[in-house]
């Protein structure tokens, strides 16, 4: 969200619109700026600077006391919009989050369009503007989101990534503060891509444990998944066996145990699952999943039975197996199924062959 | 750049670009059409990064060059002009579009910003019969879901086998499949998922002309060359559901309907169906089928159709829209409904069609 607290205040009080506004503490009591409106920013007022300094920079500054309850309510609205589009929402703060939109409820194939629609929905619901960055990974998305503010949308398609990386100064990175940046510059590392040519030992001496991470970023690599903190959407476990499993009885026993664990997890988390999925990786790494959806349950027997039935639709016992997994999905807090959809669904199997 | 083009020549092409360019204006250049003038023709190109269209139009080029113009605005202007020659030229003041006594200057965006698109390589090119393709697209595209989290359902699967072509689409409730016998000269079966928009635009391109469509599958893109125009589409990644399994083989109750009479009955009766479910019931008895509906709010309706049926009575409900979607795209006089029971998939087929086999599977409603 752009200048989040300040924008909320300007939205709710027309008298504040178009004026330099800072949300934060009392300048006489060492208060700091929590958020500055874009008008205030032109005077150099930034979040985290002392309010007294902010007033010196901008004598016409309007100081508004923060109303966190209000910001939280707006934040919930915004996150509600996010979660309707994807369950994979990782909040960074009240007004910032990573979203993995590879699969999204709108079925938009392009992240750019998801971002555009999210921005529109946020604006429609809250009257506020947000800036979005669309990129193949988290670190680039984060940088892209700050590229054009307010109301920005910056896209870094994979084919432009290298071009983008070339122009990136080291301190554009999240986690590289002024001190680290100074140390890097002292070694002649101005740009992120300079790290590629830097000796690993030198880099470690300079920035310590950050070295490996920076080396990855310099290649544009950031494999961190978007981790949702919200309602669990699924749970499961899988094991790779020291020796490939060939005996069907053993395989069934393993599945049975994992299914029982999943049921226990459901009881602990007070959830019921509609879908049980098993995963089988054969000795040659071909990996398949088999799913079955039915009335919600957390009964051990029911989940074990579903998992074992799914096993019959694999080549367990015929092909050696190196990994087995059982997971539960489509979780709810109610045992009652949603009202039966009068329109039937074609009986497709929810199964896909995945690459190992 | 400076060129003169016939209004109608340019208009015909620009019209085809209206569905291609991006509407949401996320990336401004995607609202523009790239105009490349050289020799005796202009090449036109537009894309929303999902689908792209290249076409050409004859023109007399006084000065070659290329530039971009907003596709929608340009179309509106050309459309509004009288039937005459249109001049498009770039000078110091910008890009001018002029004709007759009309003159305009249009905002342009740098040509360098226009995304580069892959070219067809000519490898593995296959000629697809246009009329068959036209049937396939028209008879399946409505079954693609608009917005589904299972994003591979947001497209239709195109399967090429050594002796047949198949296009199949489903939204999880009904499935439409058209198979055409055709010796393609391929040895192995292959398949791709085409986005909904691709089918829509392909359908438009297929309307005029009758020559074959040249098809090529690249690494991430598909190319359809239709009458000198090239439609380039992204492929949808993912596994299309195993559709063969939901097409029932053992439906043993067959009822033939006069297509027009069934269509009219369903349309009329559906007017008093439940507004949300749009359910119509087929009460199948000896010698007749009653199409019925009821709505707690408005009342109920019934229409009797005589049919040749001698089996045990059976009642099955369908979403009226799903039935009409099928009836609207078939052109045979007679359609066949095949059932197993009240709850399993029903199959509808046109009777006596030539050149293609059309199968429509509907899941009944539980009422």
XYZ file of C-alpha atoms in Angstrom:
723
model
C 0.000 0.000 0.000
C 1.273 3.480 -0.760
C 2.018 5.639 2.299
C -0.443 3.381 4.016
C -1.294 5.054 7.354
C -1.110 8.518 5.849
C -3.298 7.517 2.891
C -5.931 6.057 5.196
C -5.999 9.319 7.167
C -6.218 11.394 4.001
C -8.993 9.177 2.712
C -11.020 9.628 5.896
C -10.422 13.348 6.359
C -10.836 15.455 3.215
C -9.102 18.360 4.987
C -5.861 16.357 4.899
C -5.930 15.669 1.167
C -3.246 17.398 -0.830
C -1.440 18.427 2.324
C 1.788 17.108 3.801
C 0.705 14.637 6.471
C 2.763 12.602 8.883
C 1.268 9.903 11.035
C 3.256 9.422 14.213
C 4.137 10.601 17.710
C 4.400 13.977 19.382
C 7.417 15.977 18.169
C 7.948 17.256 21.724
C 8.094 13.765 23.126
C 10.634 12.272 20.749
C 7.886 10.843 18.571
C 8.880 9.388 15.238
C 7.217 9.408 11.844
C 5.355 6.165 11.224
C 4.189 7.165 7.763
C 4.458 10.242 5.583
C 2.119 11.249 2.798
C 3.606 11.793 -0.653
C 3.183 15.544 -0.173
C 5.284 15.334 2.993
C 7.891 13.194 1.244
C 8.695 15.999 -1.187
C 9.994 17.889 1.844
C 12.212 14.985 2.785
C 9.934 13.657 5.490
C 10.390 9.880 5.695
C 9.124 7.192 7.993
C 11.338 6.432 11.004
C 12.825 9.938 11.260
C 12.168 11.932 14.460
C 8.953 13.917 14.224
C 10.784 17.019 15.476
C 13.089 16.812 12.476
C 10.135 16.226 10.196
C 8.567 19.467 11.407
C 11.816 21.332 10.775
C 11.941 19.926 7.241
C 8.315 20.777 6.585
C 6.874 23.481 8.853
C 3.393 23.051 7.328
C 3.370 19.353 8.248
C 0.066 18.100 9.642
C 0.702 15.560 12.375
C -1.919 12.888 12.890
C -1.863 10.421 15.785
C -1.898 6.852 14.586
C -5.094 4.857 14.823
C -3.840 1.313 14.496
C -7.257 -0.285 14.960
C -8.368 1.490 11.814
C -5.265 0.505 9.843
C -5.680 -3.083 10.927
C -9.275 -3.099 9.686
C -8.203 -1.751 6.287
C -5.336 -4.202 6.237
C -7.713 -7.094 6.852
C -9.846 -5.947 3.970
C -6.832 -5.847 1.680
C -5.540 -9.233 2.812
C -9.048 -10.604 2.331
C -8.802 -9.594 -1.324
C -5.398 -11.283 -1.590
C -6.619 -14.517 -0.040
C -9.573 -14.757 -2.328
C -7.099 -14.878 -5.187
C -4.500 -17.235 -3.736
C -3.999 -18.994 -0.417
C -0.273 -18.317 -0.743
C -0.080 -14.921 0.919
C 2.941 -14.084 3.049
C 2.457 -10.858 4.982
C 5.510 -8.661 5.555
C 3.614 -6.037 7.509
C 0.124 -4.625 7.782
C 0.382 -3.257 4.281
C 2.809 -5.429 2.387
C 2.779 -9.057 1.336
C 4.206 -11.576 -1.069
C 1.670 -13.444 -3.148
C 2.379 -16.554 -5.168
C -0.089 -16.226 -8.027
C 1.237 -19.048 -10.196
C -2.182 -20.542 -9.626
C -4.872 -18.048 -8.862
C -8.612 -18.065 -8.426
C -9.073 -15.855 -11.454
C -7.253 -18.273 -13.670
C -5.158 -15.435 -15.036
C -2.134 -16.855 -16.764
C -0.169 -13.634 -16.367
C 1.026 -12.293 -13.033
C 0.791 -8.815 -14.480
C -2.931 -9.142 -14.902
C -3.391 -10.532 -11.424
C -1.480 -7.538 -10.094
C -3.556 -5.128 -12.144
C -6.802 -6.686 -10.970
C -5.660 -6.774 -7.360
C -4.784 -3.098 -7.550
C -8.210 -2.353 -9.023
C -10.006 -4.387 -6.384
C -8.045 -2.787 -3.574
C -8.838 0.625 -4.943
C -12.492 -0.207 -5.328
C -12.795 -1.698 -1.844
C -10.689 0.779 0.119
C -10.233 3.834 -2.083
C -6.478 3.432 -1.608
C -3.719 2.816 -4.089
C -1.175 0.034 -3.928
C 2.044 -0.602 -5.790
C 2.877 -4.014 -7.120
C 5.960 -5.744 -8.403
C 5.631 -8.814 -10.576
C 8.686 -11.009 -10.942
C 9.772 -14.642 -11.039
C 10.920 -14.579 -7.395
C 10.512 -12.790 -4.095
C 13.537 -10.539 -4.053
C 12.917 -9.163 -7.529
C 9.207 -8.738 -6.843
C 10.015 -6.787 -3.707
C 12.392 -4.464 -5.526
C 9.981 -4.093 -8.430
C 7.151 -3.140 -6.089
C 9.145 -0.120 -4.926
C 10.204 0.918 -8.405
C 7.268 3.183 -9.229
C 5.270 4.505 -6.353
C 2.520 5.454 -5.769
C 0.033 3.354 -7.739
C 2.851 1.580 -9.532
C 3.061 -1.695 -11.337
C 6.466 -2.927 -12.362
C 6.948 -6.184 -14.151
C 10.206 -8.073 -14.487
C 9.550 -10.913 -16.900
C 12.161 -13.692 -16.787
C 13.702 -12.546 -20.048
C 14.286 -9.041 -18.657
C 15.732 -10.275 -15.398
C 19.347 -10.058 -16.486
C 18.863 -6.540 -17.767
C 17.248 -5.564 -14.497
C 19.984 -7.165 -12.384
C 22.657 -5.292 -14.317
C 21.268 -1.991 -13.165
C 20.769 -2.875 -9.520
C 22.932 -1.200 -6.856
C 23.794 -3.441 -3.903
C 21.829 -1.386 -1.438
C 18.597 -1.926 -3.373
C 18.521 -5.319 -1.726
C 16.383 -6.020 1.220
C 18.750 -6.978 4.021
C 21.590 -4.834 2.756
C 21.570 -1.775 4.951
C 23.815 1.268 4.665
C 26.558 -0.367 6.741
C 26.783 -3.501 4.647
C 26.505 -1.408 1.491
C 29.445 0.716 2.654
C 31.537 -2.390 3.308
C 30.715 -3.745 -0.136
C 31.503 -0.454 -1.824
C 34.865 -0.365 -0.047
C 35.620 -3.606 -1.909
C 34.599 -2.078 -5.197
C 31.210 -3.758 -5.226
C 28.750 -1.118 -6.321
C 26.294 -3.189 -8.208
C 24.719 -6.471 -7.347
C 26.230 -8.090 -10.427
C 29.728 -7.094 -9.280
C 29.342 -9.850 -6.700
C 29.567 -12.415 -9.469
C 33.171 -11.498 -10.075
C 34.070 -11.250 -6.391
C 36.094 -13.995 -4.785
C 33.926 -16.027 -2.382
C 36.445 -15.773 0.463
C 36.707 -12.003 0.108
C 32.944 -11.741 0.081
C 32.623 -13.854 3.217
C 35.193 -11.669 4.985
C 33.242 -8.606 4.010
C 29.661 -9.551 4.759
C 29.940 -12.815 6.695
C 27.029 -15.175 6.461
C 25.273 -12.957 3.954
C 27.834 -13.927 1.307
C 26.168 -17.032 -0.037
C 22.795 -15.381 -0.162
C 24.176 -12.400 -2.077
C 25.908 -14.696 -4.541
C 22.613 -16.336 -5.276
C 20.794 -13.044 -5.672
C 23.510 -11.778 -7.984
C 22.577 -14.653 -10.282
C 18.940 -13.715 -9.924
C 18.313 -16.862 -7.907
C 15.891 -16.741 -5.002
C 14.135 -19.995 -4.326
C 12.325 -18.981 -1.169
C 8.719 -20.084 -1.401
C 5.881 -17.791 -0.433
C 4.868 -19.082 2.973
C 1.330 -18.462 3.998
C 0.807 -17.778 7.685
C -2.909 -18.103 7.470
C -5.223 -21.055 7.883
C -3.440 -24.246 7.098
C -4.595 -25.402 3.687
C -3.160 -28.856 3.880
C -0.923 -31.065 5.909
C 1.021 -34.142 5.095
C 4.222 -35.984 5.378
C 6.385 -38.049 3.135
C 9.425 -40.239 3.531
C 12.153 -41.336 1.260
C 13.248 -44.833 2.102
C 16.824 -45.971 2.547
C 16.002 -48.883 0.294
C 13.330 -48.948 -2.369
C 10.117 -50.596 -1.181
C 8.941 -53.558 -3.217
C 6.713 -55.454 -0.827
C 3.094 -54.359 -0.987
C 2.443 -55.206 2.672
C 5.270 -52.919 3.780
C 4.065 -50.186 1.468
C 0.530 -50.447 2.809
C 1.858 -50.283 6.380
C 3.783 -47.096 5.592
C 0.745 -45.486 3.970
C -1.394 -46.532 6.916
C 0.990 -44.875 9.389
C 1.232 -41.662 7.433
C -2.536 -41.501 7.000
C -2.968 -42.003 10.754
C -0.484 -39.162 11.368
C -2.484 -36.934 9.058
C -5.677 -37.770 10.950
C -3.963 -36.970 14.250
C -2.833 -33.638 12.817
C -6.436 -32.854 11.847
C -7.619 -33.576 15.383
C -4.860 -31.385 16.852
C -5.728 -28.532 14.517
C -9.477 -28.982 14.791
C -9.874 -29.446 11.089
C -11.746 -31.812 8.821
C -10.391 -32.769 5.418
C -12.344 -33.425 2.252
C -9.418 -34.591 0.167
C -6.789 -37.233 0.791
C -3.790 -37.355 -1.518
C -1.030 -39.895 -1.765
C 2.250 -39.388 -3.514
C 4.397 -42.142 -4.901
C 7.865 -41.723 -6.318
C 9.099 -44.776 -8.117
C 12.746 -45.849 -8.166
C 13.257 -44.012 -11.469
C 12.015 -40.732 -9.924
C 8.743 -40.699 -11.789
C 6.349 -39.180 -9.297
C 2.601 -39.496 -9.287
C -0.152 -38.305 -6.983
C -3.600 -39.751 -6.513
C -6.393 -37.821 -4.813
C -9.819 -38.592 -3.582
C -12.417 -36.131 -2.316
C -15.433 -37.016 -0.250
C -17.358 -35.822 2.803
C -15.116 -34.015 5.307
C -13.611 -36.260 7.961
C -10.808 -36.558 10.490
C -11.490 -40.168 11.436
C -8.301 -42.220 11.325
C -10.086 -45.216 9.824
C -11.729 -43.222 7.071
C -8.517 -41.441 6.069
C -6.477 -44.662 6.171
C -9.083 -46.395 4.042
C -9.100 -43.613 1.455
C -5.306 -43.576 1.299
C -5.135 -47.366 0.857
C -7.774 -47.266 -1.861
C -5.710 -44.657 -3.671
C -2.678 -46.921 -3.405
C -4.507 -49.484 -5.530
C -4.402 -46.983 -8.357
C -0.602 -46.978 -8.369
C 1.965 -49.507 -9.423
C 2.953 -50.180 -5.809
C 4.232 -53.723 -5.505
C 5.110 -53.856 -9.181
C 7.613 -51.031 -9.388
C 10.102 -50.297 -6.607
C 9.176 -47.180 -4.630
C 11.636 -44.711 -3.156
C 9.220 -42.234 -1.622
C 5.703 -42.298 -0.222
C 3.587 -39.435 1.062
C 0.115 -38.876 2.408
C -1.495 -35.477 2.727
C -4.902 -34.018 3.481
C -6.386 -31.000 1.673
C -9.582 -28.983 1.390
C -9.653 -28.399 5.101
C -12.580 -26.954 6.966
C -13.577 -26.405 10.545
C -17.038 -27.879 10.062
C -17.918 -31.487 9.585
C -20.991 -30.509 7.630
C -20.242 -30.496 3.970
C -21.223 -27.326 2.158
C -24.764 -27.620 0.781
C -24.670 -30.174 -1.980
C -24.122 -28.468 -5.281
C -27.145 -29.407 -7.369
C -25.020 -29.320 -10.502
C -22.978 -32.505 -10.576
C -19.320 -32.549 -11.496
C -17.842 -34.755 -14.140
C -15.951 -37.528 -12.348
C -12.440 -36.500 -13.288
C -9.723 -37.917 -11.115
C -7.888 -35.152 -9.341
C -4.658 -36.592 -10.434
C -1.667 -35.373 -12.237
C 1.587 -36.891 -13.184
C 4.316 -34.642 -11.947
C 7.929 -34.604 -12.954
C 10.064 -36.183 -10.307
C 7.549 6.553 -42.436
C 4.989 7.540 -44.947
C 2.358 5.402 -46.612
C -0.983 5.481 -48.331
C -3.457 2.674 -47.807
C -7.047 1.995 -48.849
C -9.387 2.652 -45.981
C -11.214 -0.668 -46.318
C -8.009 -2.693 -46.619
C -6.678 -1.262 -43.389
C -10.021 -1.381 -41.606
C -10.471 -5.069 -42.325
C -7.133 -5.841 -40.672
C -7.517 -3.446 -37.767
C -10.846 -4.993 -36.900
C -9.122 -8.310 -36.302
C -6.721 -6.640 -33.906
C -9.424 -5.268 -31.626
C -9.751 -8.526 -29.718
C -5.993 -8.980 -29.500
C -4.737 -5.808 -27.872
C -4.789 -5.559 -24.157
C -7.730 -3.717 -22.703
C -6.538 -3.222 -19.189
C -3.668 -1.013 -20.142
C -1.267 -2.629 -17.702
C 1.596 -2.240 -20.109
C 0.784 0.706 -22.360
C 2.593 -0.573 -25.437
C 0.322 -3.635 -25.492
C -2.590 -1.405 -26.444
C -0.700 -0.440 -29.598
C -0.370 -2.003 -32.980
C 3.057 -2.067 -34.534
C 2.974 -0.786 -38.092
C 5.901 -1.669 -40.281
C 5.868 -0.196 -43.781
C 8.175 -1.518 -46.440
C 7.928 -1.980 -50.194
C 4.328 -2.316 -51.221
C 2.865 -3.450 -47.945
C 2.449 -2.673 -44.277
C 2.885 -5.339 -41.669
C 0.750 -5.090 -38.581
C 1.437 -6.735 -35.238
C -0.272 -6.607 -31.846
C -0.188 -8.759 -28.730
C -1.335 -8.965 -25.138
C 1.553 -11.371 -24.461
C -0.874 -14.271 -24.492
C -2.004 -14.059 -28.076
C -0.458 -12.111 -30.935
C -1.597 -11.422 -34.459
C 0.529 -10.543 -37.463
C -1.047 -9.500 -40.687
C -0.319 -7.468 -43.764
C -2.157 -5.057 -45.956
C -1.122 -3.686 -49.316
C -0.139 -0.043 -49.389
C 2.029 2.325 -51.328
C 4.938 3.159 -49.138
C 6.649 6.452 -49.871
C 9.079 6.153 -47.011
C 9.601 2.887 -45.184
C 9.789 2.699 -41.412
C 7.923 1.462 -38.394
C 5.970 2.971 -35.528
C 3.259 2.084 -33.048
C -0.239 3.522 -32.702
C -3.047 2.780 -30.262
C -5.009 -0.015 -31.952
C -8.421 0.972 -30.704
C -8.165 4.666 -31.485
C -6.695 4.021 -34.904
C -9.517 1.596 -35.692
C -12.143 4.108 -34.625
C -10.590 6.788 -36.784
C -10.200 4.609 -39.859
C -13.733 3.328 -39.436
C -15.106 6.851 -39.305
C -13.325 7.927 -42.484
C -15.005 7.943 -45.883
C -14.022 5.258 -48.384
C -10.837 6.755 -49.640
C -7.069 6.638 -49.341
C -5.630 7.082 -45.880
C -2.185 8.604 -45.341
C -0.145 7.647 -42.331
C 3.089 9.548 -41.924
C 5.601 10.393 -39.306
C 7.055 13.868 -39.279
C 8.606 16.202 -36.750
C 5.283 16.855 -35.103
C 4.572 13.158 -34.549
C 2.426 10.592 -36.309
C -0.308 11.915 -38.554
C -3.276 10.016 -39.901
C -5.016 11.922 -42.668
C -7.600 11.357 -45.373
C -9.635 13.623 -47.549
C -10.037 16.839 -45.544
C -9.438 15.054 -42.252
C -6.128 15.380 -40.432
C -5.042 14.074 -37.041
C -1.964 13.658 -34.942
C -1.896 10.571 -32.751
C 0.269 9.813 -29.741
C 2.769 7.127 -30.464
C 4.890 4.937 -28.222
C 8.491 4.024 -29.006
C 8.749 1.149 -31.397
C 11.621 -0.237 -29.291
C 9.209 -0.881 -26.423
C 7.192 -3.287 -28.484
C 7.773 -6.851 -27.295
C 9.564 -9.147 -29.661
C 7.652 -12.255 -30.595
C 8.882 -15.627 -31.696
C 8.778 -16.535 -35.351
C 7.492 -19.757 -36.743
C 10.424 -21.886 -37.826
C 8.610 -23.979 -40.388
C 9.611 -27.160 -38.533
C 6.822 -29.649 -38.064
C 4.361 -27.504 -39.939
C 1.048 -29.223 -40.464
C -1.841 -28.275 -42.704
C -5.152 -28.375 -40.863
C -8.376 -28.438 -42.870
C -10.077 -25.099 -42.294
C -13.685 -26.245 -42.331
C -12.957 -28.971 -39.793
C -11.075 -26.564 -37.572
C -13.943 -24.114 -37.789
C -16.364 -26.767 -36.565
C -14.013 -27.798 -33.803
C -13.566 -24.288 -32.463
C -17.206 -23.276 -32.704
C -18.450 -26.422 -31.035
C -16.117 -26.502 -28.062
C -15.054 -22.997 -27.066
C -18.173 -22.243 -25.030
C -17.376 -25.105 -22.648
C -14.105 -23.539 -21.492
C -14.411 -22.057 -18.042
C -13.792 -18.394 -17.624
C -12.031 -18.410 -14.324
C -10.932 -21.623 -12.788
C -8.123 -22.164 -10.322
C -7.309 -25.280 -12.257
C -5.922 -22.984 -14.894
C -5.406 -25.758 -17.418
C -9.200 -25.842 -17.673
C -9.043 -22.281 -18.989
C -8.153 -23.684 -22.348
C -9.068 -26.434 -24.739
C -6.947 -29.448 -25.476
C -5.961 -29.954 -29.087
C -4.892 -33.505 -29.853
C -3.250 -34.561 -33.077
C -3.200 -38.250 -33.838
C -1.931 -39.961 -36.998
C -5.431 -40.157 -38.431
C -7.527 -37.684 -36.454
C -7.681 -34.251 -34.846
C -9.534 -33.639 -31.606
C -10.435 -30.487 -29.746
C -11.921 -30.899 -26.293
C -12.985 -28.398 -23.649
C -14.580 -28.781 -20.249
C -15.515 -26.688 -17.254
C -15.840 -29.695 -14.991
C -19.626 -29.875 -15.414
C -19.890 -30.535 -19.108
C -17.466 -31.436 -21.822
C -17.499 -30.775 -25.548
C -15.374 -32.824 -27.905
C -15.072 -32.691 -31.654
C -13.092 -35.293 -33.513
C -12.281 -35.031 -37.176
C -10.773 -37.785 -39.262
C -7.731 -36.414 -40.979
C -4.444 -37.881 -42.081
C -1.996 -35.386 -40.730
C 1.156 -37.279 -41.548
C 2.285 -37.430 -37.927
C 3.419 -40.698 -36.446
C 2.784 -40.042 -32.803
C -0.008 -38.525 -30.819
C 0.658 -35.066 -29.426
C -1.443 -32.503 -27.636
C -1.373 -28.873 -26.538
C -3.686 -26.703 -24.450
C -4.911 -23.593 -26.245
C -6.021 -20.566 -24.206
C -9.650 -19.512 -24.507
C -8.684 -16.248 -26.136
C -6.687 -18.062 -28.796
C -9.739 -20.085 -29.782
C -11.889 -16.990 -29.825
C -9.513 -15.107 -32.123
C -8.836 -18.179 -34.229
C -12.586 -18.561 -34.673
C -12.733 -15.007 -36.067
C -9.848 -15.595 -38.465
C -11.447 -18.780 -39.782
C -14.616 -16.990 -40.851
C -13.440 -15.791 -44.253
C -11.608 -17.843 -46.838
C -11.337 -21.581 -47.312
C -7.687 -22.510 -47.596
C -5.950 -24.767 -45.088
C -4.593 -23.482 -41.812
C -0.888 -24.010 -41.313
C -0.132 -25.030 -37.758
C 3.167 -25.222 -35.973
C 4.000 -25.939 -32.367
C 7.087 -24.158 -31.059
C 8.763 -24.432 -27.702
C 6.319 -22.244 -25.809
C 4.183 -20.907 -28.606
C 1.739 -22.140 -31.173
C 1.421 -20.668 -34.633
C -1.674 -20.672 -36.776
C -1.344 -19.218 -40.246
C -4.774 -18.447 -41.599
C -5.097 -16.850 -45.022
C -1.845 -14.905 -44.770
C -2.428 -13.862 -41.172
C -0.463 -15.403 -38.337
C -1.950 -15.998 -34.921
C 0.673 -16.696 -32.292
C -0.455 -18.118 -28.983
C 1.137 -19.066 -25.745
C 0.610 -22.637 -24.697
C -1.062 -23.281 -21.394
C 1.160 -25.330 -19.177
C -0.319 -28.164 -17.256
C -1.999 -31.464 -17.460
C -5.402 -31.480 -19.067
C -7.700 -33.869 -17.214
C -8.039 -37.407 -18.545
C -11.159 -36.537 -20.469
C -11.616 -39.921 -22.120
C -12.570 -41.365 -18.750
C -15.612 -39.168 -18.219
C -17.119 -39.937 -21.593
C -19.506 -42.777 -20.775
C -19.452 -45.774 -23.062
C -22.366 -47.751 -21.668
C -25.298 -45.341 -21.946
C -28.004 -47.650 -23.249
C -31.091 -45.427 -23.340
C -31.196 -43.412 -26.534
C -33.754 -40.762 -27.380
C -33.820 -38.816 -30.624
C -35.213 -35.289 -30.653
C -36.072 -32.843 -33.372
C -33.394 -30.280 -32.613
C -35.512 -27.217 -33.180
C -38.425 -28.478 -31.137
C -36.195 -29.484 -28.250
C -34.421 -26.108 -28.376
C -37.673 -24.184 -28.277
C -39.134 -26.327 -25.515
C -36.071 -25.934 -23.301
C -35.938 -22.181 -23.949
C -39.601 -21.685 -23.062
C -39.708 -24.005 -20.078
C -36.462 -22.555 -18.685
C -38.225 -19.205 -18.300
C -39.883 -20.636 -15.185
C -36.886 -22.539 -13.862
C -35.168 -21.747 -10.604
C -33.238 -18.547 -11.327
C -30.048 -19.788 -9.771
C -29.892 -23.403 -10.841
C -31.660 -22.945 -14.211
C -32.752 -26.586 -13.895
C -35.071 -28.185 -16.423
C -36.325 -31.692 -15.904
C -36.799 -34.243 -18.669
C -39.536 -36.685 -17.663
C -38.958 -39.497 -20.110
C -41.880 -41.872 -20.642
C -43.109 -44.258 -23.274
C -43.448 -42.274 -26.482
C -42.909 -38.827 -24.992
C -40.653 -36.550 -23.001
C -42.074 -33.818 -20.792
C -39.712 -30.902 -20.359
C -40.649 -29.296 -17.039
C -39.469 -26.646 -14.639
C -40.557 -25.050 -11.431
C -39.586 -21.931 -9.604
C -40.767 -21.228 -6.082
C -40.931 -17.584 -7.028
C -42.682 -17.664 -10.414
C -44.502 -20.938 -10.943
C -43.960 -23.882 -13.221
C -43.945 -24.919 -16.877
C -44.270 -28.057 -18.957
C -43.975 -28.881 -22.652
C -44.533 -32.267 -24.178
C -42.376 -33.643 -26.995
C -43.252 -36.868 -28.802
C -40.305 -39.215 -29.088
C -39.685 -42.780 -30.025
C -38.903 -44.353 -26.642
C -40.096 -47.641 -25.195
C -37.915 -48.207 -22.126
C -38.722 -47.742 -18.450
C -39.625 -44.184 -17.397
C -36.763 -42.012 -16.210
C -36.441 -38.443 -15.000
C -33.234 -36.435 -15.338
C -32.464 -32.750 -14.738
C -30.020 -30.518 -16.527
C -28.915 -26.933 -16.360
C -30.936 -25.487 -19.252
C -28.004 -23.345 -20.357
C -25.749 -26.360 -20.769
C -28.332 -28.033 -23.001
C -28.908 -24.859 -25.028
C -25.171 -24.274 -25.449
C -25.029 -27.583 -27.275
C -28.223 -27.123 -29.263
C -27.129 -23.664 -30.389
C -23.974 -24.888 -32.108
C -25.241 -28.008 -33.822
C -26.954 -27.788 -37.169
C -28.300 -31.288 -37.671
C -32.087 -31.729 -37.742
C -31.978 -34.472 -35.156
C -30.016 -34.768 -31.912
C -29.599 -37.836 -29.759
C -29.597 -37.955 -25.970
C -28.049 -41.073 -24.453
C -28.506 -41.881 -20.778
C -27.554 -44.525 -18.299
C -29.573 -43.364 -15.287
C -30.667 -40.207 -13.425
C -27.285 -39.427 -11.915
C -24.613 -40.400 -14.422
C -23.201 -38.408 -17.293
C -25.548 -37.929 -20.224
C -24.271 -37.717 -23.787
C -25.714 -35.556 -26.538
C -24.765 -35.897 -30.167
C -25.988 -34.480 -33.447
C -27.336 -37.219 -35.714
C -26.202 -37.575 -39.306
C -23.345 -35.096 -39.431
C -20.606 -35.588 -41.961
C -16.921 -34.961 -41.579
C -16.769 -34.696 -37.813
C -17.896 -36.479 -34.672
C -19.292 -34.297 -31.922
C -19.734 -35.566 -28.378
C -21.196 -33.442 -25.620
C -21.189 -34.831 -22.090
C -23.323 -33.209 -19.381
C -23.413 -34.014 -15.728
C -27.041 -34.006 -14.576
C -28.277 -31.931 -11.648
C -29.283 -33.634 -8.452
C -32.775 -32.517 -7.647
